[in-house]
Coordinates of C-alpha atoms and ligand atoms in Angstrom, one line a residue:
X1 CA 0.0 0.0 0.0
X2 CA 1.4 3.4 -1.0
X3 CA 1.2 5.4 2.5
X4 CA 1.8 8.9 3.7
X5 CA 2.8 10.6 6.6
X6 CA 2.4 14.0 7.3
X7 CA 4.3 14.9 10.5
X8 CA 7.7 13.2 11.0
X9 CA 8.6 13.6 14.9
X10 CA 8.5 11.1 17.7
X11 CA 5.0 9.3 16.8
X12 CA 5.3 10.3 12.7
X13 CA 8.6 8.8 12.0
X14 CA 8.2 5.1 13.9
X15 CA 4.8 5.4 12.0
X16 CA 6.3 5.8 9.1
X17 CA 9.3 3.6 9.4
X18 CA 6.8 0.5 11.1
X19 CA 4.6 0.5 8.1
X20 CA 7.3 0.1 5.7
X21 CA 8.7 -2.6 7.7
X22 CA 5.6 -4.7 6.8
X23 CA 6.3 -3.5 2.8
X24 CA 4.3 -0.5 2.4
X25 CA 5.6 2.2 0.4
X26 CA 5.8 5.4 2.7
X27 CA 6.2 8.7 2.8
X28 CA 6.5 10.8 5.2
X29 CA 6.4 14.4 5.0
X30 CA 7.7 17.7 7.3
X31 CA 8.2 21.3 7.3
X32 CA 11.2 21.3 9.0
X33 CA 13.7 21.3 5.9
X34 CA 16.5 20.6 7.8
X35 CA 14.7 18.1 9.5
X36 CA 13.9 15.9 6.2
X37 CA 17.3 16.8 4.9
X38 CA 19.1 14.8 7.9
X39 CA 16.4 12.1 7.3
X40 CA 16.6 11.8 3.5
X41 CA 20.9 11.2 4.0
X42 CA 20.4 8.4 6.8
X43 CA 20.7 10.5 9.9
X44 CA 17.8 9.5 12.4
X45 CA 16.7 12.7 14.3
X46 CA 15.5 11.1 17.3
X47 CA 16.6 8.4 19.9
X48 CA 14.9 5.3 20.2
X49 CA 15.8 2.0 20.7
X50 CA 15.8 -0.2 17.5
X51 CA 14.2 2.5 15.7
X52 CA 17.7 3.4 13.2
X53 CA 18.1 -0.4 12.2
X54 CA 14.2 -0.3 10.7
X55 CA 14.7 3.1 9.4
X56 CA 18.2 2.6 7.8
X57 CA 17.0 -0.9 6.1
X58 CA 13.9 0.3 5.0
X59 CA 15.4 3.5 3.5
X60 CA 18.2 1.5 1.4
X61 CA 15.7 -1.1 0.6
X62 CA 13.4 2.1 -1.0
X63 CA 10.3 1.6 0.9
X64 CA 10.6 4.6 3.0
X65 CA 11.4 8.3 1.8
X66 CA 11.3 11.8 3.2
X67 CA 10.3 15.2 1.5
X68 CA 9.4 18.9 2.8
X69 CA 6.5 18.8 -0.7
X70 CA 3.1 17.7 0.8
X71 CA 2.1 16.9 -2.7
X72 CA 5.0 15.4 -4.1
X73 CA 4.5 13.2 -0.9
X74 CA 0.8 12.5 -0.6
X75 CA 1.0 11.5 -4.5
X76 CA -0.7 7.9 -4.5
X77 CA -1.4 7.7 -1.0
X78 CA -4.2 5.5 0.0
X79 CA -3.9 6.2 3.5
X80 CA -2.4 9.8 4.6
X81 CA -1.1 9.9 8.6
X82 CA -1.8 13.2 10.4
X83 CA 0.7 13.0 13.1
X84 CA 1.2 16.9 13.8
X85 CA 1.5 18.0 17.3
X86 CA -1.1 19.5 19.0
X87 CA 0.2 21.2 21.8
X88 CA -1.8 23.4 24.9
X89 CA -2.9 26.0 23.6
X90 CA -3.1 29.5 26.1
X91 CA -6.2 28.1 27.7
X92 CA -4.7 24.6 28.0
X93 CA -6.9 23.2 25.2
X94 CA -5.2 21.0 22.8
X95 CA -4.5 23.9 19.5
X96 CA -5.4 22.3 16.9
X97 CA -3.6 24.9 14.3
X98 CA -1.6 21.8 12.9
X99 CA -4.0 19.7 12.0
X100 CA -6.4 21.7 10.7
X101 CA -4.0 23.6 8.5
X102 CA -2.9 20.4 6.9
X103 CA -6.0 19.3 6.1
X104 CA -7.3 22.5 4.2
X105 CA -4.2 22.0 2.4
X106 CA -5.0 18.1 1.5
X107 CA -8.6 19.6 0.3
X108 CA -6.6 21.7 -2.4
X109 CA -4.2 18.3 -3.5
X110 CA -6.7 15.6 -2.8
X111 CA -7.7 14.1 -6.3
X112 CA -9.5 10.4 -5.5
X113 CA -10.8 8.3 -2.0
X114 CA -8.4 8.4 0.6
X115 CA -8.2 7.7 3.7
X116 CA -7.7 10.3 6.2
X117 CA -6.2 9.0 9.1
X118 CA -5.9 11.5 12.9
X119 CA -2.9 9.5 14.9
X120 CA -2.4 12.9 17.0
X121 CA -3.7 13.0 20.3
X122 CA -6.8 15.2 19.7
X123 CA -10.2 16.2 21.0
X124 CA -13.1 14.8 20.7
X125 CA -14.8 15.9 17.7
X126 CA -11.7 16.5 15.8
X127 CA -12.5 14.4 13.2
X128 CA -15.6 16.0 12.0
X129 CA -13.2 19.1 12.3
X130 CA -10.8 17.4 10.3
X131 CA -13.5 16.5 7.6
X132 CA -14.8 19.7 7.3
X133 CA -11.4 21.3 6.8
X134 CA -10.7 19.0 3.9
X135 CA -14.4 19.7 2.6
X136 CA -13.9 23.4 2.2
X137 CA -11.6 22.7 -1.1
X138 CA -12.3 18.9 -1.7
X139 CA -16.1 17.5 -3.1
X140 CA -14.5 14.2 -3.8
X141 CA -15.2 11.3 -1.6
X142 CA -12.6 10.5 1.4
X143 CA -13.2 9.6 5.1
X144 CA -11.7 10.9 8.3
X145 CA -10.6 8.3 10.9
X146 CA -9.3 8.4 14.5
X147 CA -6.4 6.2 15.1
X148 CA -5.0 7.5 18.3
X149 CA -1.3 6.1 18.9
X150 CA -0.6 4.3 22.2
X151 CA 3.5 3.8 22.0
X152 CA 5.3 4.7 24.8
X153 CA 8.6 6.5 23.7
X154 CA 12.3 4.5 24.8
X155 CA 9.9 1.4 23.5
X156 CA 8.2 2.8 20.6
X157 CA 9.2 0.5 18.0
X158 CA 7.9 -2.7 20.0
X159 CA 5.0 -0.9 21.0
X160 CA 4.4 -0.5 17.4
X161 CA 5.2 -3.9 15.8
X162 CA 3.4 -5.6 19.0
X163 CA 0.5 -3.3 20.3
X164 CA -1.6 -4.4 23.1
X165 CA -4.7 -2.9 20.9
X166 CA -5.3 -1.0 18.0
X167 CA -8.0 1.7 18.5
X168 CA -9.9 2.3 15.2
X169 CA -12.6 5.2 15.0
X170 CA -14.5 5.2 12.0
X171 CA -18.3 5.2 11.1
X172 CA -17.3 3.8 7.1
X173 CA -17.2 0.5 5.8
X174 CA -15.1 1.3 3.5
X175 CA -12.3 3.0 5.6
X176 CA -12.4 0.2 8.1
X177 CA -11.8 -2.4 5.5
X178 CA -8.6 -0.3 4.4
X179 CA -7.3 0.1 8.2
X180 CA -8.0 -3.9 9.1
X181 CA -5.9 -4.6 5.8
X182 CA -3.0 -2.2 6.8
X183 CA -2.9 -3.2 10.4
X184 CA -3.3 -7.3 10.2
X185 CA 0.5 -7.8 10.1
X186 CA 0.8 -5.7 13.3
X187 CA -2.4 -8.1 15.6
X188 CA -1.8 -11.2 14.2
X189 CA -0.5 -12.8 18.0
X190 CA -4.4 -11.6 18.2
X191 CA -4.5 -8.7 20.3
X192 CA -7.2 -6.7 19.1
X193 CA -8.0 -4.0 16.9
X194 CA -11.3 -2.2 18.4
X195 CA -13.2 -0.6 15.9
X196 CA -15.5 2.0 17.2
X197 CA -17.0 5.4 16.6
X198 CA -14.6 8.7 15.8
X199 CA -15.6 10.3 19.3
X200 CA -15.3 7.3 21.5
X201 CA -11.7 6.6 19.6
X202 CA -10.4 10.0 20.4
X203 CA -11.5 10.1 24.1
X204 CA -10.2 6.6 24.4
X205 CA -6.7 7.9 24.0
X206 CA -7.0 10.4 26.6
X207 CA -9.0 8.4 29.3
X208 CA -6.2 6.0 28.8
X209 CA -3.1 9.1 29.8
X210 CA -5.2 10.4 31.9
X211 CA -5.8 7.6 34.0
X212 CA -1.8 6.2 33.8
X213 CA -0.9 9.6 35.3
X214 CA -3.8 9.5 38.0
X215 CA -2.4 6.1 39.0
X216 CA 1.6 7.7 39.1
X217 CA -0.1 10.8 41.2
X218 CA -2.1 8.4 43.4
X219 CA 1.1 6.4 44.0
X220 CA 3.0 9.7 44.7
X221 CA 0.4 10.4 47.5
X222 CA 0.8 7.8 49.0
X223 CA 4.8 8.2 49.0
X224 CA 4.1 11.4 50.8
X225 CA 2.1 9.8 53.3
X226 CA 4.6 7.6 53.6
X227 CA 6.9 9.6 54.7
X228 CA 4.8 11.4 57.5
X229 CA 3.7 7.6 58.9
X230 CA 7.1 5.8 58.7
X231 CA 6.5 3.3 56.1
X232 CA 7.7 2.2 52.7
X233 CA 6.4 3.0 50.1
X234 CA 8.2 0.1 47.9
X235 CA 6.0 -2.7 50.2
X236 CA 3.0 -0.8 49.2
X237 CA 3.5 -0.8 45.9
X238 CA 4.5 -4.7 46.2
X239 CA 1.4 -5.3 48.4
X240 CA -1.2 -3.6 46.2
X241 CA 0.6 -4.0 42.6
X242 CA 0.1 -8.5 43.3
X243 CA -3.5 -7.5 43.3
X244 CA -4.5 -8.0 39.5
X245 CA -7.3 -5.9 39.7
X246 CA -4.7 -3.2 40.2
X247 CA -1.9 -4.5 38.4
X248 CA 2.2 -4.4 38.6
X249 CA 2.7 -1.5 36.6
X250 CA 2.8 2.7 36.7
X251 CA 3.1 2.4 40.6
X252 CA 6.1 3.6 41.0
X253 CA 6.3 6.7 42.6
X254 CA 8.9 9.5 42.0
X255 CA 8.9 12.9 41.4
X256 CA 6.4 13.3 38.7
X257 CA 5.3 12.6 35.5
X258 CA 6.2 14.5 32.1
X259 CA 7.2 13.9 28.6
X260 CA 5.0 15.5 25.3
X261 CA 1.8 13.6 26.4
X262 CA 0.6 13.0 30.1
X263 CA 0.8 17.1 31.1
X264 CA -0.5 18.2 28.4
X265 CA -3.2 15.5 27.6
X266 CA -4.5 15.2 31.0
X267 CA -4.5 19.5 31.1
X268 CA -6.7 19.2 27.7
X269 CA -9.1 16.7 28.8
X270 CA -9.7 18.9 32.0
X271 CA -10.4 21.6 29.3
X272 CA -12.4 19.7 27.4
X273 CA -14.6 18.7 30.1
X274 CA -15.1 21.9 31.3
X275 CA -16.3 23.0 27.7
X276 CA -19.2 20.6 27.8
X277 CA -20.1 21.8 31.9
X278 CA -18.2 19.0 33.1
X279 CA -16.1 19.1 36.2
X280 CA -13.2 16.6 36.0
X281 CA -12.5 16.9 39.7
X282 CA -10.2 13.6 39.9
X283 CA -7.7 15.3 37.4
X284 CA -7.4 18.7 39.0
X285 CA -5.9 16.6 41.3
X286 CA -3.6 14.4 39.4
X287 CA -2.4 17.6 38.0
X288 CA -1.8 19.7 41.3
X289 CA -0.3 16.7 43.0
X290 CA 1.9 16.2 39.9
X291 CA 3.4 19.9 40.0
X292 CA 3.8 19.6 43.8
X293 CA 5.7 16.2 43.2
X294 CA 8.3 17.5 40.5
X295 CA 10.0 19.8 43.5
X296 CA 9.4 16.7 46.1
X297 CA 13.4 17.2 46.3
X298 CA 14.0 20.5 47.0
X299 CA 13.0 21.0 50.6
X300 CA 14.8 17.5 51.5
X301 CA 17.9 19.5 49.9
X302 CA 17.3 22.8 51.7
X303 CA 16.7 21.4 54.6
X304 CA 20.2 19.4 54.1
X305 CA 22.2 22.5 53.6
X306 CA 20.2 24.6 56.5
X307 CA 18.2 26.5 53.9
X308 CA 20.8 28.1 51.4
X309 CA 21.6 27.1 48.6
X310 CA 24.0 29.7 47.4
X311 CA 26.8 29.2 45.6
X312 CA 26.6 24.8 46.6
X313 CA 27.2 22.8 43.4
X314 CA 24.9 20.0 42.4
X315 CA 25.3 17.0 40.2
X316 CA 22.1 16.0 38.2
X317 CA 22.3 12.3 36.8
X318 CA 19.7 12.1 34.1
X319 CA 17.9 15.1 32.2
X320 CA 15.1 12.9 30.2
X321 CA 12.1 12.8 31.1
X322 CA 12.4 9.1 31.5
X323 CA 14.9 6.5 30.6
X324 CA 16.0 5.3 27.2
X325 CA 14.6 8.8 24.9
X326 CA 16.4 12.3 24.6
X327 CA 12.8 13.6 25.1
X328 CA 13.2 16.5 27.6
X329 CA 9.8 18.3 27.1
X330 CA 7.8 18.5 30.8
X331 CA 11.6 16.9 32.5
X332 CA 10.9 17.0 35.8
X333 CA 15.3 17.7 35.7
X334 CA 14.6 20.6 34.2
X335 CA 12.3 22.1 37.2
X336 CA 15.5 20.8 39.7
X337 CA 17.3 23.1 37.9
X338 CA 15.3 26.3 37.2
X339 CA 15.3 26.1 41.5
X340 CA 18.6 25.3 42.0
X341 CA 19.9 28.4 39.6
X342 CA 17.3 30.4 41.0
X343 CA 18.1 29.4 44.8
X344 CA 22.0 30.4 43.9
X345 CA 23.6 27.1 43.2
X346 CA 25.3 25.8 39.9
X347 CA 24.8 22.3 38.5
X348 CA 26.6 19.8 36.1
X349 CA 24.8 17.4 34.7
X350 CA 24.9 14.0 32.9
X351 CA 22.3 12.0 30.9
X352 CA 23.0 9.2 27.8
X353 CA 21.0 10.8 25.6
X354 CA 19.1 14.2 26.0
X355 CA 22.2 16.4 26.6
X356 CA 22.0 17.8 23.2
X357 CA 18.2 18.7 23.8
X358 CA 18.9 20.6 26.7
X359 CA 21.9 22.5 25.8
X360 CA 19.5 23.9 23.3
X361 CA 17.2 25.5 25.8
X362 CA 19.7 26.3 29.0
X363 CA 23.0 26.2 27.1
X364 CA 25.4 27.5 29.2
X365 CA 24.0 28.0 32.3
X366 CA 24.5 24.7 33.3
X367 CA 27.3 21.9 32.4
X368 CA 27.4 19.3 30.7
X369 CA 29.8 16.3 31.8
X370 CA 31.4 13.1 29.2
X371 CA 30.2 10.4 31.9
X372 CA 28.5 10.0 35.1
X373 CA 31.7 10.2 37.4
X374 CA 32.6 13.4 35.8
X375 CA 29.3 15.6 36.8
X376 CA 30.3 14.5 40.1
X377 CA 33.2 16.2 40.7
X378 CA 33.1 19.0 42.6
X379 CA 29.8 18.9 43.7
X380 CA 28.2 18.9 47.4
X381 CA 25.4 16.6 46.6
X382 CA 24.3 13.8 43.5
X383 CA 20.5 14.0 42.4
X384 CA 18.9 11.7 40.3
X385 CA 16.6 12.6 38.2
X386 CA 15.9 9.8 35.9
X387 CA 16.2 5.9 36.3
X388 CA 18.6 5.1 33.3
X389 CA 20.0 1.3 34.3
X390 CA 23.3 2.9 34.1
X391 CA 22.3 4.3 37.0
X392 CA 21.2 1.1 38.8
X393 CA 24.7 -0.2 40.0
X394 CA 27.1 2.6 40.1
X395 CA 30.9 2.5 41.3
X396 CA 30.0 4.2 45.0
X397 CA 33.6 4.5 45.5
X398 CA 33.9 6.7 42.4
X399 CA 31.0 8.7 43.9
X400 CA 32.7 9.1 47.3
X401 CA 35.6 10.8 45.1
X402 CA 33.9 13.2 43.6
X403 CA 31.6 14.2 45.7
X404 CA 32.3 16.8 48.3
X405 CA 29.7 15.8 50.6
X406 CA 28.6 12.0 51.0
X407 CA 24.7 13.0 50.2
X408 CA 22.3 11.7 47.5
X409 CA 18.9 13.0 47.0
X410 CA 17.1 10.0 44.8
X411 CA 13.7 11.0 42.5
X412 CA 13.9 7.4 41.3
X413 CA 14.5 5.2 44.3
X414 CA 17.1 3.4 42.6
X415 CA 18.9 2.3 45.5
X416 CA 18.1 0.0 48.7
X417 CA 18.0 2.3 51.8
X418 CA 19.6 -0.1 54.0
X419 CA 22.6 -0.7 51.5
X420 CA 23.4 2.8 50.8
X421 CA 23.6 3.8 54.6
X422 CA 25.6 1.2 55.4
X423 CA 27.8 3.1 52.8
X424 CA 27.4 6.1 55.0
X425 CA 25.7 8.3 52.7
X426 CA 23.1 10.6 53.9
X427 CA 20.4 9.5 51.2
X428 CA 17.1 10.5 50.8
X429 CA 14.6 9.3 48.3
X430 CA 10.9 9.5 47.6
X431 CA 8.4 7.5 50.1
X432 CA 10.8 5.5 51.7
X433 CA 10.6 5.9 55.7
X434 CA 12.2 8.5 57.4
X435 CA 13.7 6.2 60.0
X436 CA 15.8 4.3 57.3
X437 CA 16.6 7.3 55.6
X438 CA 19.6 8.2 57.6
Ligands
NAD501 N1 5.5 11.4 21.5 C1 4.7 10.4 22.0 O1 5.1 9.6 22.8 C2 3.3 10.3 21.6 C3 2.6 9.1 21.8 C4 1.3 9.1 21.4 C5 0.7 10.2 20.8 N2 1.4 11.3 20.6 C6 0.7 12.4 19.9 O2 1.1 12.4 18.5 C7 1.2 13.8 18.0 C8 2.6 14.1 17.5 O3 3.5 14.0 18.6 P1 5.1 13.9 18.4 O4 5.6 13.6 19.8 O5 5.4 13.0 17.3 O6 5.4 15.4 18.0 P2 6.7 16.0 17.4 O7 6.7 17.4 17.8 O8 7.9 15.1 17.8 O9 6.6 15.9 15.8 C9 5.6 16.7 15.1 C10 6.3 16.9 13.7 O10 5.3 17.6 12.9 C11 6.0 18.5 12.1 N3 5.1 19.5 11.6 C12 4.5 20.6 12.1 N4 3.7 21.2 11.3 C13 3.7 20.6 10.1 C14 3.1 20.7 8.9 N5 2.3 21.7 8.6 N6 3.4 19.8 7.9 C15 4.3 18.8 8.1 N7 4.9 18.6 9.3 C16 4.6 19.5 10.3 C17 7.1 19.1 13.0 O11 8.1 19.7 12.3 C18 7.5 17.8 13.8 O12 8.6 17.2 13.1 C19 0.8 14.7 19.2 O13 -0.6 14.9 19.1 C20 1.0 13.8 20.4 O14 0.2 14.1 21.5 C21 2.7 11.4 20.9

């Protein structure tokens, strides 16, 4: 099937490369010249594991091309991808500038049935939005479907080849039968693909963000509480996560959830509620605990250093805003460190992968180190920011040298609380009980 892609970031571009993994011709299509141009000569322009080998085969084997022309691109196309952010807009709302611009522009190229296909994350109703846009320009016959994505980013590509589900929102006959056709390489283990309405589809995607961050801000509650009673919050998690009705997974605590989707989907379904008269009280919650949560750290640090903070010098291990992607948008890191340079003190940092992104927005006001060890030295505490397994098992020893002070402050829990005293570290970490803490 000849297939297009409009759109070529995180969700666009493993899109694009999956569905030319199962020998459909794709194309995928972006503004951003230089973008494409890094694409088109084999550079991948985002970090995710197994993602290059795909693209890189599927490139040389001429099933997958890039190109800035929308109609050079679409030219063919049975299926055509919208996967164009949709970020919050002012109000919080998801601005739907993107997608809607694109598809008054398919209205003017369009020239025979295709089949429009919403993979952003987008509000319900958006499809009829969609289908109007393209019907200001367009009389010919095409259909709009909702096909909201579900991969998680650091496991994108397996999330892709293997999904739990595939959500399909389309009222046609016609369209399904050209979606069930494109996807049956990617359910035949015989997880699903749930056909349903366009509205339901779209909500779908955001009940299902918004109720994996409720469950991260439930479990970050109860960390707190945690802390105030003197337990541990990793025997909850063991306690309650063996019960299947609540399941192993996304208990965790930390401090907070980010990345492109959860803030911003959870904020836009808030919005979206309130549109209708509806009062989403559960997520004005998840969100308030969730901003809370991001600077759990900082009064466990103050309070370390007797309330000032000027002119100490903090190592941050791990910018991302989780392991295994250079994704940095929402990083709770990057909230450590707007309150660390703003309370006086100077950080160094280290992270495999998202040290690029983040010298693009701070630059030099922070540094950058070549390893772990090296962000160390010189610095009067280590905080961990993100649970990379490189992080899992350090050298202590190595730690103990370059650190001036023999403190840790851990967003992640990555180490036992028993082990790490016994080191004689002060260590501090999120829900685990005070009394072991020291
Ligand atoms: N990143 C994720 O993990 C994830 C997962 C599921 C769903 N989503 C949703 O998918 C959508 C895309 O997210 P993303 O993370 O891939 O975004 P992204 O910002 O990484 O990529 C979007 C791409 O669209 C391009 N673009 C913007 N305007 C364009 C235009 N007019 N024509 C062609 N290209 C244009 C941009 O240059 C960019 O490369 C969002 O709605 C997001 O909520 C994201």
């Amino acid at each position: 099937m000849k297939i297009a892609v409009v759109g070529t970031g995180y969700v666009g571009l493993v899109t694009g490369t999956c569905f030319a993994e199962t020998g459909n011709q794709v194309s995928c299509i972006d503004i951003d010249k230089a973008k494409v141009d890094k694409l088109s000569n084999g550079q991948i322009t985002i970090y995710e594991p197994g993602l290059e080998k795909l693209f890189l085969r599927n490139q040389k084997e001429g099933r997958l091309s890039f190109t800035t022309n929308l109609a050079e691109g679409i030219k063919d196309a049975v299926i055509i991808f919208l996967a164009l952010p949709t970020p919050p807009g002012e109000d919080g709302s998801a601005d739907l500038k993107y997608v809607l611009g694109v598809a008054r522009d398919l209205g003017k190229i369009l020239t025979s049935y295709t089949v429009l296909v919403d993979k952003s994350t987008v509000p319900v109703g958006t499809a009829e939005k969609v289908h109007a846009a393209v019907a200001e320009n367009y009389k010919g016959e095409f259909d709009v479907v909702s096909n909201p994505e579900f991969l998680r980013e650091g496991v994108a590509v397996e999330d892709f080849m293997k999904p739990d589900r595939v959500v399909i929102g389309t009222q046609s006959e016609r369209a399904r039968n050209v979606m069930k056709e494109l996807y049956a390489p990617f359910v035949r283990s015989g997880n699903p693909l749930i056909f349903m309405d366009e509205r339901s589809a779209e909500l779908t995607k955001y009940a299902a963000n918004s109720f994996l961050a409720t469950k991260i801000s439930f479990m970050n509650e109860v960390a707190q509480l945690c802390e105030k009673l003197g337990a541990d919050v990793d025997m909850i998690r063991r306690g309650i996560g063996s019960d299947e009705r609540i399941g192993k997974r996304f208990l965790f605590p930390g401090i907070g959830y980010g990345g492109s989707c959860f803030p911003k989907d959870v904020q836009a379904l808030v919005k979206s509620s309130h549109e209708v008269g509806y009062d989403f009280q559960i997520l004005n919650a998840v969100m308030e605990i969730n901003e809370k949560q991001k600077l759990h750290l900082l009064p466990k640090i103050k309070n370390y250093f007797k309330g000032d903070l000027k002119g100490k010098h903090f190592a941050i291990w791990g910018l991302a805003f989780k392991p295994n992607t250079d994704d940095i948008r929402e990083a709770p890191a990057l909230y450590i460190i707007d309150a660390l340079l703003a309370a006086g003190a100077t950080v160094s940092t280290f992270d495999p992968e998202a040290m690029p992104n983040v010298r693009g927005i701070l630059g030099d006001k922070i540094t950058y180190a070549e390893n772990q060890y090296d962000a160390l030295t010189g610095a009067d505490a280590l905080i961990i920011a993100t649970e990379w397994n490189e992080f899992r098992q350090p050298d202590f020893l190595r730690i103990v040298t370059g650190l001036k002070q023999k403190a840790i402050f851990d967003g992640r829990n990555l180490f036992d609380v028993e082990a790490i005293k016994n080191l004689g570290f002060h260590y501090e970490s999120i829900g685990r009980t005070a009394a072991t803490q020291n």
